[in-house]
PDB file of C-alpha atoms in Angstrom:
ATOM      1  CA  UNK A 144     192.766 170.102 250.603  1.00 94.00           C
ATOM      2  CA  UNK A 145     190.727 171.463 248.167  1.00 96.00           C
ATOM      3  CA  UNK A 146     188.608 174.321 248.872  1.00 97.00           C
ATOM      4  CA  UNK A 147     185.292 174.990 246.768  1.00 98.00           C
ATOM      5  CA  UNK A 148     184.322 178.731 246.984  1.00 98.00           C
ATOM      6  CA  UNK A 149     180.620 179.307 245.957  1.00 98.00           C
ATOM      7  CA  UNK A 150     179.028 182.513 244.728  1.00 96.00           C
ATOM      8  CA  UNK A 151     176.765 184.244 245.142  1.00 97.00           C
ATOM      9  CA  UNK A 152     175.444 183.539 249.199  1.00 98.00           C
ATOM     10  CA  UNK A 153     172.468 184.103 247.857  1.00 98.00           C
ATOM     11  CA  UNK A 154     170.145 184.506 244.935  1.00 97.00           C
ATOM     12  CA  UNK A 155     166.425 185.409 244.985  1.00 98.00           C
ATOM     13  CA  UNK A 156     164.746 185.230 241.484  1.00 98.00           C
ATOM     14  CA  UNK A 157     160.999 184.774 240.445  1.00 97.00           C
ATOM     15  CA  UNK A 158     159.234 182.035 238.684  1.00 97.00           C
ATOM     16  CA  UNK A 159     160.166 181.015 235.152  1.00 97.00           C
ATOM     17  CA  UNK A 160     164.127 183.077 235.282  1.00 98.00           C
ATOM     18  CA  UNK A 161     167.216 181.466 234.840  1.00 98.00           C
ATOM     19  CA  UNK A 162     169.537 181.064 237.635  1.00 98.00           C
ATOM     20  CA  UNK A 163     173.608 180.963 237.094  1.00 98.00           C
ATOM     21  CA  UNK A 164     175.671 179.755 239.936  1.00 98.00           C
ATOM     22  CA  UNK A 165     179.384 179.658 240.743  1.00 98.00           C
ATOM     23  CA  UNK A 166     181.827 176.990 242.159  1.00 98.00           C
ATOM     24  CA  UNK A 167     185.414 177.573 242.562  1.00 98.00           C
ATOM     25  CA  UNK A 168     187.561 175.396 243.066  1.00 98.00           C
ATOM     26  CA  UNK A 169     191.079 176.268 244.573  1.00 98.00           C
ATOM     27  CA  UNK A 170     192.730 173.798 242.312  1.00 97.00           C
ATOM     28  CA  UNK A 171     192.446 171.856 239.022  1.00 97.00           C
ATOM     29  CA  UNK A 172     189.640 169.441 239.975  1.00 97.00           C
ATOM     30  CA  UNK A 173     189.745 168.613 235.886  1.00 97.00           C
ATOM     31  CA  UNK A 174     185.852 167.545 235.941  1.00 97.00           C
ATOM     32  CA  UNK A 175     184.755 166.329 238.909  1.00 98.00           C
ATOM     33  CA  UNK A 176     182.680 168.019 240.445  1.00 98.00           C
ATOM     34  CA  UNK A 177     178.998 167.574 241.559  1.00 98.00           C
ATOM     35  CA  UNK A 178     175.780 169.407 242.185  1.00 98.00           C
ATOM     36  CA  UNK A 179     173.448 168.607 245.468  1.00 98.00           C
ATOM     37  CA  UNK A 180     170.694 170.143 246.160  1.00 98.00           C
ATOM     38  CA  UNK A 181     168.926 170.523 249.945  1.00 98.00           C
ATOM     39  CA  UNK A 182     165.573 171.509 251.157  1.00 98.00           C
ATOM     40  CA  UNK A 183     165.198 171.974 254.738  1.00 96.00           C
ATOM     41  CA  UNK A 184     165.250 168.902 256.850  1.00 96.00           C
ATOM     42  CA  UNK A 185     165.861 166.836 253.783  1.00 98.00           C
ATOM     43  CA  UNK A 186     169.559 165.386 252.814  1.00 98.00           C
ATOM     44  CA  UNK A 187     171.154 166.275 249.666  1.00 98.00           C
ATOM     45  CA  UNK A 188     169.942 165.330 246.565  1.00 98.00           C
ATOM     46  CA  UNK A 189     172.750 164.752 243.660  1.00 98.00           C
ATOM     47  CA  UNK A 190     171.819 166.681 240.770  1.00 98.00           C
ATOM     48  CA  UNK A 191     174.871 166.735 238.668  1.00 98.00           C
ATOM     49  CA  UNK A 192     178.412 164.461 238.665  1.00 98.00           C
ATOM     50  CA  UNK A 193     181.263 165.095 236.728  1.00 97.00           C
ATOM     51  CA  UNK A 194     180.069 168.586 236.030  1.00 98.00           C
ATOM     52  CA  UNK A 195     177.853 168.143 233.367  1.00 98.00           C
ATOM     53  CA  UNK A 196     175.962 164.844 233.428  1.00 98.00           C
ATOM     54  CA  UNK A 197     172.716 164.896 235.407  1.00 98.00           C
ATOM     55  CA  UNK A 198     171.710 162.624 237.847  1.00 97.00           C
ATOM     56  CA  UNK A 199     168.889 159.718 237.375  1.00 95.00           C
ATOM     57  CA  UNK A 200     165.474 161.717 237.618  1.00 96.00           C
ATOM     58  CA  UNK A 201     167.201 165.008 237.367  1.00 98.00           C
ATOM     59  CA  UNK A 202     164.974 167.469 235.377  1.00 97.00           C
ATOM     60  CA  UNK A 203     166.444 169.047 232.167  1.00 98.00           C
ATOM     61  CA  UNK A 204     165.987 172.307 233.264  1.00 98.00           C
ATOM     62  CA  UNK A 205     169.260 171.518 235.639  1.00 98.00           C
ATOM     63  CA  UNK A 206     172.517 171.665 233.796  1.00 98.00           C
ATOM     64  CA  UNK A 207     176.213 171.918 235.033  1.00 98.00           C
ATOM     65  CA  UNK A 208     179.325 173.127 232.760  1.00 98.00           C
ATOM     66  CA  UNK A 209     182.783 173.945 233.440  1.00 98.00           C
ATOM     67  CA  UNK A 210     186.368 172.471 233.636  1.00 98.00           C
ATOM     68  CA  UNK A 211     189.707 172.830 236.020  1.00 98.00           C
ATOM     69  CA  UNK A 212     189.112 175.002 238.626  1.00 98.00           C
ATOM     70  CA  UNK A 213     185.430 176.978 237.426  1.00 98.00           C
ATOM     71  CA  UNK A 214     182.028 175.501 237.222  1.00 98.00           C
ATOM     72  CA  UNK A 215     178.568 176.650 236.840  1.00 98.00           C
ATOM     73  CA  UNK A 216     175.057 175.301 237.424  1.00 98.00           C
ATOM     74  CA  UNK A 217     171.999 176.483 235.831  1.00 98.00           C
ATOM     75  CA  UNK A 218     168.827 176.263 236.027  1.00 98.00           C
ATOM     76  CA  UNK A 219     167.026 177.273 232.874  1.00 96.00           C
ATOM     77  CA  UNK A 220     163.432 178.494 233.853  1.00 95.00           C
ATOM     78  CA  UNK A 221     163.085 178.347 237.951  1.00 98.00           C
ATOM     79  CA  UNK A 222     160.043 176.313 239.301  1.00 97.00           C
ATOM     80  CA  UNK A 223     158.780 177.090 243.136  1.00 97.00           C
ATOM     81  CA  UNK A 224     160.205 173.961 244.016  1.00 97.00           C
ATOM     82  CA  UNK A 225     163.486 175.091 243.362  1.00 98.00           C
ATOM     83  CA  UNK A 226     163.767 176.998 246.362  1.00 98.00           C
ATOM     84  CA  UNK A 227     167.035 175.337 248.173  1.00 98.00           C
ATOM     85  CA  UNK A 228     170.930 175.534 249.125  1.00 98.00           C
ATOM     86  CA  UNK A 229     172.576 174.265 246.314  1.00 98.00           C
ATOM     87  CA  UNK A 230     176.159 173.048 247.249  1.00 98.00           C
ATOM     88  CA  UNK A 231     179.218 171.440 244.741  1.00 98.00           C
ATOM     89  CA  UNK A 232     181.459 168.738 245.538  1.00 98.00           C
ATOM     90  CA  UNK A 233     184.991 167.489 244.215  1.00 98.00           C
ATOM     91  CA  UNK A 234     185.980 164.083 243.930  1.00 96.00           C
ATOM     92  CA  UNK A 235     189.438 164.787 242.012  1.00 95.00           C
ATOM     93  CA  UNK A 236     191.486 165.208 244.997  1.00 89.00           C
ATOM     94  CA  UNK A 237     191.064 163.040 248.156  1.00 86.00           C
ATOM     95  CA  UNK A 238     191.207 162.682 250.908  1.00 89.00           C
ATOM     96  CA  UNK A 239     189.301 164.649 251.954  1.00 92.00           C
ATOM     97  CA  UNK A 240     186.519 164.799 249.483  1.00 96.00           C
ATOM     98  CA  UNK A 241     185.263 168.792 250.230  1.00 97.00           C
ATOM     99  CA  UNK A 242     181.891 170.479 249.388  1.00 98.00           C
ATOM    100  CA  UNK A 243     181.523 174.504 248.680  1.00 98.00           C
ATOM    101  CA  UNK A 244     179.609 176.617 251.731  1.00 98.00           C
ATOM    102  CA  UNK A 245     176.442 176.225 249.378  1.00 98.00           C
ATOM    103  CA  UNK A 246     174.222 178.996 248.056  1.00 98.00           C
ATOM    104  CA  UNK A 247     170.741 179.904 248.787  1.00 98.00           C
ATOM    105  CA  UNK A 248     168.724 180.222 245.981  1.00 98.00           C
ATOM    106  CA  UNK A 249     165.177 182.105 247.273  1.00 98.00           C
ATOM    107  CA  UNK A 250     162.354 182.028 244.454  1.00 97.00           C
ATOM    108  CA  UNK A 251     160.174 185.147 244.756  1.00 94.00           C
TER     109      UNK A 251
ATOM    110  CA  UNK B 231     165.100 150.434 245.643  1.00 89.00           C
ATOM    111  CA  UNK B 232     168.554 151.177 248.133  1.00 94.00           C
ATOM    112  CA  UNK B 233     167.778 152.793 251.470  1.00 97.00           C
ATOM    113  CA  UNK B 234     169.623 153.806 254.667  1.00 98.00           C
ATOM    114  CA  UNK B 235     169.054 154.490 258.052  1.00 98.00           C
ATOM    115  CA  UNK B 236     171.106 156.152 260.946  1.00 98.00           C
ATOM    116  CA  UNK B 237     170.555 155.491 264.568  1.00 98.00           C
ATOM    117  CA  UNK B 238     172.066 155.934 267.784  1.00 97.00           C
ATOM    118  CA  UNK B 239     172.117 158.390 270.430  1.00 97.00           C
ATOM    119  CA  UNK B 240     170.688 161.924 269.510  1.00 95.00           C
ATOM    120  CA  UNK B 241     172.870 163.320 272.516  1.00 98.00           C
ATOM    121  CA  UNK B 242     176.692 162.843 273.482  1.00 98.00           C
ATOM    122  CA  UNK B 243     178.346 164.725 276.686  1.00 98.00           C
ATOM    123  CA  UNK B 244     181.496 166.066 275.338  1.00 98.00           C
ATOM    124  CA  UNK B 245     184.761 163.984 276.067  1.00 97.00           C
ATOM    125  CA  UNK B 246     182.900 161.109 274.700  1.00 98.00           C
ATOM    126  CA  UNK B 247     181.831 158.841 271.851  1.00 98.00           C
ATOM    127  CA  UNK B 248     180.110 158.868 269.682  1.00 98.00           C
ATOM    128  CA  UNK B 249     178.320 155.456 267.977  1.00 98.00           C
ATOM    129  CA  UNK B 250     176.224 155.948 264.875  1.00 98.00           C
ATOM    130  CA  UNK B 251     175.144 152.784 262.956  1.00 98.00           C
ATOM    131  CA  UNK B 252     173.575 153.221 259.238  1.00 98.00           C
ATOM    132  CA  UNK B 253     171.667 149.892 258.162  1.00 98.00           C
ATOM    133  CA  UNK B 254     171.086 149.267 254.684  1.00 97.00           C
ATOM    134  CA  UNK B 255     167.932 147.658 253.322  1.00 96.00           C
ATOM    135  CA  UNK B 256     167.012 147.033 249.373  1.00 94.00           C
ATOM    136  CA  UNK B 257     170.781 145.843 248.429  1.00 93.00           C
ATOM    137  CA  UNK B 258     173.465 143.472 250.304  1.00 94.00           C
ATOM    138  CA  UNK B 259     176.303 145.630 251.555  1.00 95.00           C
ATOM    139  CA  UNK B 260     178.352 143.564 250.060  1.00 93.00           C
ATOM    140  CA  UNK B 261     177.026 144.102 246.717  1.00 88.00           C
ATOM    141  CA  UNK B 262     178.805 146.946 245.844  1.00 87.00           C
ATOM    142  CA  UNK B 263     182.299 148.023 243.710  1.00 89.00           C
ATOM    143  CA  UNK B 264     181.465 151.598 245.741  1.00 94.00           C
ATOM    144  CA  UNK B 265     182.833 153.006 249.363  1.00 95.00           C
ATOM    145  CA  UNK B 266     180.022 153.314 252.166  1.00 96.00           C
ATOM    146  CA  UNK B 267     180.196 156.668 253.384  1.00 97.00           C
ATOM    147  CA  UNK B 268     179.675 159.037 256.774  1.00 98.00           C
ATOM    148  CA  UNK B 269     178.852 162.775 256.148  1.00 98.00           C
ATOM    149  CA  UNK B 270     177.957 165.230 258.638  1.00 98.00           C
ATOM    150  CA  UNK B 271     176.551 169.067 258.482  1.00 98.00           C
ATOM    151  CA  UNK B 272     177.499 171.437 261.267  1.00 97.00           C
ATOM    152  CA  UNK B 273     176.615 174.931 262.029  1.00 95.00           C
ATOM    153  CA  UNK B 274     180.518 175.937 261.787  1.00 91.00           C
ATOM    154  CA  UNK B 275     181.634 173.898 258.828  1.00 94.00           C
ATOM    155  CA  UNK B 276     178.843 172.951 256.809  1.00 96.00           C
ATOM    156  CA  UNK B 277     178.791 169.657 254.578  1.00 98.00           C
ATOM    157  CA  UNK B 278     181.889 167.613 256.032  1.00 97.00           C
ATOM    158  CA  UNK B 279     182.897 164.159 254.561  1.00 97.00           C
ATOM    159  CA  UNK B 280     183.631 162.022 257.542  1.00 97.00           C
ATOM    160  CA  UNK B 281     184.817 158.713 255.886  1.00 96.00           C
ATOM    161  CA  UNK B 282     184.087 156.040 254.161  1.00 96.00           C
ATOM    162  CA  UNK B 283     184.579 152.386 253.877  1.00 96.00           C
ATOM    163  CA  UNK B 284     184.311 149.304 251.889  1.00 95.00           C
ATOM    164  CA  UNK B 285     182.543 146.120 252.387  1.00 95.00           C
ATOM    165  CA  UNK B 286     185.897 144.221 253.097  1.00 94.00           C
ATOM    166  CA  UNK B 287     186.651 146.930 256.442  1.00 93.00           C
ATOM    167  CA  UNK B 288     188.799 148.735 254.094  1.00 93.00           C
ATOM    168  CA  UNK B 289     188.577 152.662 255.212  1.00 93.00           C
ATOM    169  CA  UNK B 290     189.573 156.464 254.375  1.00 94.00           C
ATOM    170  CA  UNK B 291     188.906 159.140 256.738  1.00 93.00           C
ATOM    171  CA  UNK B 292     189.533 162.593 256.427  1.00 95.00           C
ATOM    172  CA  UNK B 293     192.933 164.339 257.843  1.00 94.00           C
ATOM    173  CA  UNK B 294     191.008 166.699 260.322  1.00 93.00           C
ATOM    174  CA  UNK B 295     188.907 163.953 261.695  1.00 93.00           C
ATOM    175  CA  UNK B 296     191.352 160.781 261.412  1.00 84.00           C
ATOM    176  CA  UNK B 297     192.823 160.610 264.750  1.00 92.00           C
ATOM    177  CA  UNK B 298     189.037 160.555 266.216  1.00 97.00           C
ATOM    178  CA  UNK B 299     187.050 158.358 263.535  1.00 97.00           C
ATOM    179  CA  UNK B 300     186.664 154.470 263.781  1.00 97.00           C
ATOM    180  CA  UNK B 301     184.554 152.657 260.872  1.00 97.00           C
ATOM    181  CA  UNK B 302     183.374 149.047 260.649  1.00 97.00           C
ATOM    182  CA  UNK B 303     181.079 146.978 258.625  1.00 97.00           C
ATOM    183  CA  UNK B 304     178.902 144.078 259.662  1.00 96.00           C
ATOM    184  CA  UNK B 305     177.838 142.048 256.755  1.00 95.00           C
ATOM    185  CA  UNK B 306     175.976 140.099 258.229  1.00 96.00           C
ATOM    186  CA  UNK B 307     173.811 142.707 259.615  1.00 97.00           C
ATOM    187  CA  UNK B 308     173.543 144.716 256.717  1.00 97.00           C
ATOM    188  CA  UNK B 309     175.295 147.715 258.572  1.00 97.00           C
ATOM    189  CA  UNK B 310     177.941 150.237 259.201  1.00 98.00           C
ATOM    190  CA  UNK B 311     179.175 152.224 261.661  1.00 98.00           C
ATOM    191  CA  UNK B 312     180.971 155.278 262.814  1.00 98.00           C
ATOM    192  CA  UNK B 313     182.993 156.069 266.185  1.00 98.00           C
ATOM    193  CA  UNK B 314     184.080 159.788 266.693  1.00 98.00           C
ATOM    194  CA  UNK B 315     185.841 159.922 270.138  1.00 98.00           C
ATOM    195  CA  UNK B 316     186.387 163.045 272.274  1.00 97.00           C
ATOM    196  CA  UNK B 317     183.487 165.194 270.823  1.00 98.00           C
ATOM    197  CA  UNK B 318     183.331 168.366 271.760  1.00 97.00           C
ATOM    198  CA  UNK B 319     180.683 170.963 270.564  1.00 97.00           C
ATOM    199  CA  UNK B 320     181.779 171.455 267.405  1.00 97.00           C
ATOM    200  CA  UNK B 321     180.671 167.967 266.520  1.00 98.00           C
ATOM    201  CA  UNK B 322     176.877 168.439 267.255  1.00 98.00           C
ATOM    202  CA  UNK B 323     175.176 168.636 263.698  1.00 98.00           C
ATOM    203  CA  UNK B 324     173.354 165.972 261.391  1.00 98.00           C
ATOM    204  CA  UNK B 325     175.159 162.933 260.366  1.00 98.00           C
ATOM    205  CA  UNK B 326     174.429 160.781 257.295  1.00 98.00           C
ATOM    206  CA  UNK B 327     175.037 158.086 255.796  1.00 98.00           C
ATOM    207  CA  UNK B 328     175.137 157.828 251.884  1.00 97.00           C
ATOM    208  CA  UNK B 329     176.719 155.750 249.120  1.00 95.00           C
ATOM    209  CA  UNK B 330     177.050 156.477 245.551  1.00 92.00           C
ATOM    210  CA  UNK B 331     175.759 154.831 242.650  1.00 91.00           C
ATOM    211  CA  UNK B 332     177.129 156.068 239.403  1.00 90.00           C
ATOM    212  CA  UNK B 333     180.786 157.118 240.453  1.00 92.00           C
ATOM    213  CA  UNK B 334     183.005 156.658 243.517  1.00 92.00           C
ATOM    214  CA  UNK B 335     182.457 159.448 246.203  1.00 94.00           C
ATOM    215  CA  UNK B 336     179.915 160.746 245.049  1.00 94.00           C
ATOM    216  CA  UNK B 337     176.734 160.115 246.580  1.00 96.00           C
ATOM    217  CA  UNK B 338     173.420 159.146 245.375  1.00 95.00           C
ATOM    218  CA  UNK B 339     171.504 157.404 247.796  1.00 96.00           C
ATOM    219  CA  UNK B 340     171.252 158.953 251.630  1.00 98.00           C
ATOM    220  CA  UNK B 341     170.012 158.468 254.587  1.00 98.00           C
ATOM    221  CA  UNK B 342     167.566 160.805 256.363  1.00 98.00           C
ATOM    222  CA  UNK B 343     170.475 161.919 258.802  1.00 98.00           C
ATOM    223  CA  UNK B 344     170.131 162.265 262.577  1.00 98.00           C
ATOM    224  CA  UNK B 345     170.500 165.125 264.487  1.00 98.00           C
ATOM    225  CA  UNK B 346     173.336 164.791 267.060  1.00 98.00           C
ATOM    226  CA  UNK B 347     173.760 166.869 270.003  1.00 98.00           C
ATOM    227  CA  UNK B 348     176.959 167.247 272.343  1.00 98.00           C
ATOM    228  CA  UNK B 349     176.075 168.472 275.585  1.00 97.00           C
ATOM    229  CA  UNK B 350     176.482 168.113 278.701  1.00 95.00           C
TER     230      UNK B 350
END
């Protein structure tokens, strides 16, 4: 199994920053990997699939990069709404598909 | 537009079954080249991919869950479901159901999830 290790917990930044966060994968996952996003009481909402291409409706402000076993999304300048667990996801080796323990990103 | 809803039971005693059924309005379930698929979120493990399964009753379950996890599909309801048998409390959490749209396993469209309890 695959095991996605995110960093950091969490991140609190203010309005207009740029936030950098960290999936690790335990094994060469090539390029698949995805973004979600979550907002309390609301299910996930894909942001980015095969690590760099964003979702239908996605903002540009979201981007993912990386390759093998280290991948990063960023958000370029952080809106209010922004404020949510952000967790990744491989596809490259199932079953089981596995998602990282997500991290909080808190805007200020 | 695609949408999905669970139902069932929002509380389970432990040693028994759970029954979840996600219907699918906007789109046949048949209608897809994509897997149908059961997530859940627990306190203790987070986002957990459950299983998934294909229009024909063609399934893949996770290793941790497999001996516990039934699917089926009823096409001519529009629906899927999911058995988990012998629940204990470490099954209580939200369940979804989801279904990509762009690549296999991974998942655009979701239900709104249902909370699921297992208590006695």
């Amino acid at each position: 199994e695959v095991v996605l290790t995110q960093s950091p917990a969490t991140l609190s930044l203010s309005p207009g920053e740029r936030a950098t966060l960290s999936c690790r994968a335990s094994q060469n996952v090539y390029t698949f990997l995805a973004w979600y996003q979550q907002k309390p009481g609301q299910a996930p909402r894909l942001l980015i699939y095969d690590a760099s291409n964003r979702a239908t409706g996605i903002p540009a402000r979201f981007s993912g990069s990386g390759s093998g076993t280290d991948f990063t999304l960023t958000i370029s300048s952080l809106e209010p709404e922004d404020s949510a667990v952000y967790y990744c996801q491989q596809r490259k080796s199932w079953p089981p598909i596995t998602f990282g323990q997500g991290t909080r990103l808190e805007i200020k | 537009q695609l949408l999905l809803q669970e139902s069932g039971p929002g509380l389970v005693r432990p040693s028994e079954t759970l029954s979840l059924t996600c219907t699918v309005s906007g789109a046949s379930i048949s209608s897809t080249t994509y897997h149908w698929g059961w997530i859940r979120q627990t306190p203790g493990k987070g986002l957990e991919w459950i299983g998934s399964i294909y229009f024909t009753g063609g399934t893949y379950d996770s290793p941790s869950l497999k001996s516990r996890v039934t699917m089926s599909v009823d096409t001519s309801k529009n629906q899927f479901s999911l058995l988990l048998s012998s629940v204990t409390a470490a099954d209580t959490g939200v369940y979804y159901c989801a279904r990509p749209n762009v690549v296999e396993w991974v998942f655009d469209f979701w239900g709104r999830g249902i909370q699921v309890t297992v208590s006695s």
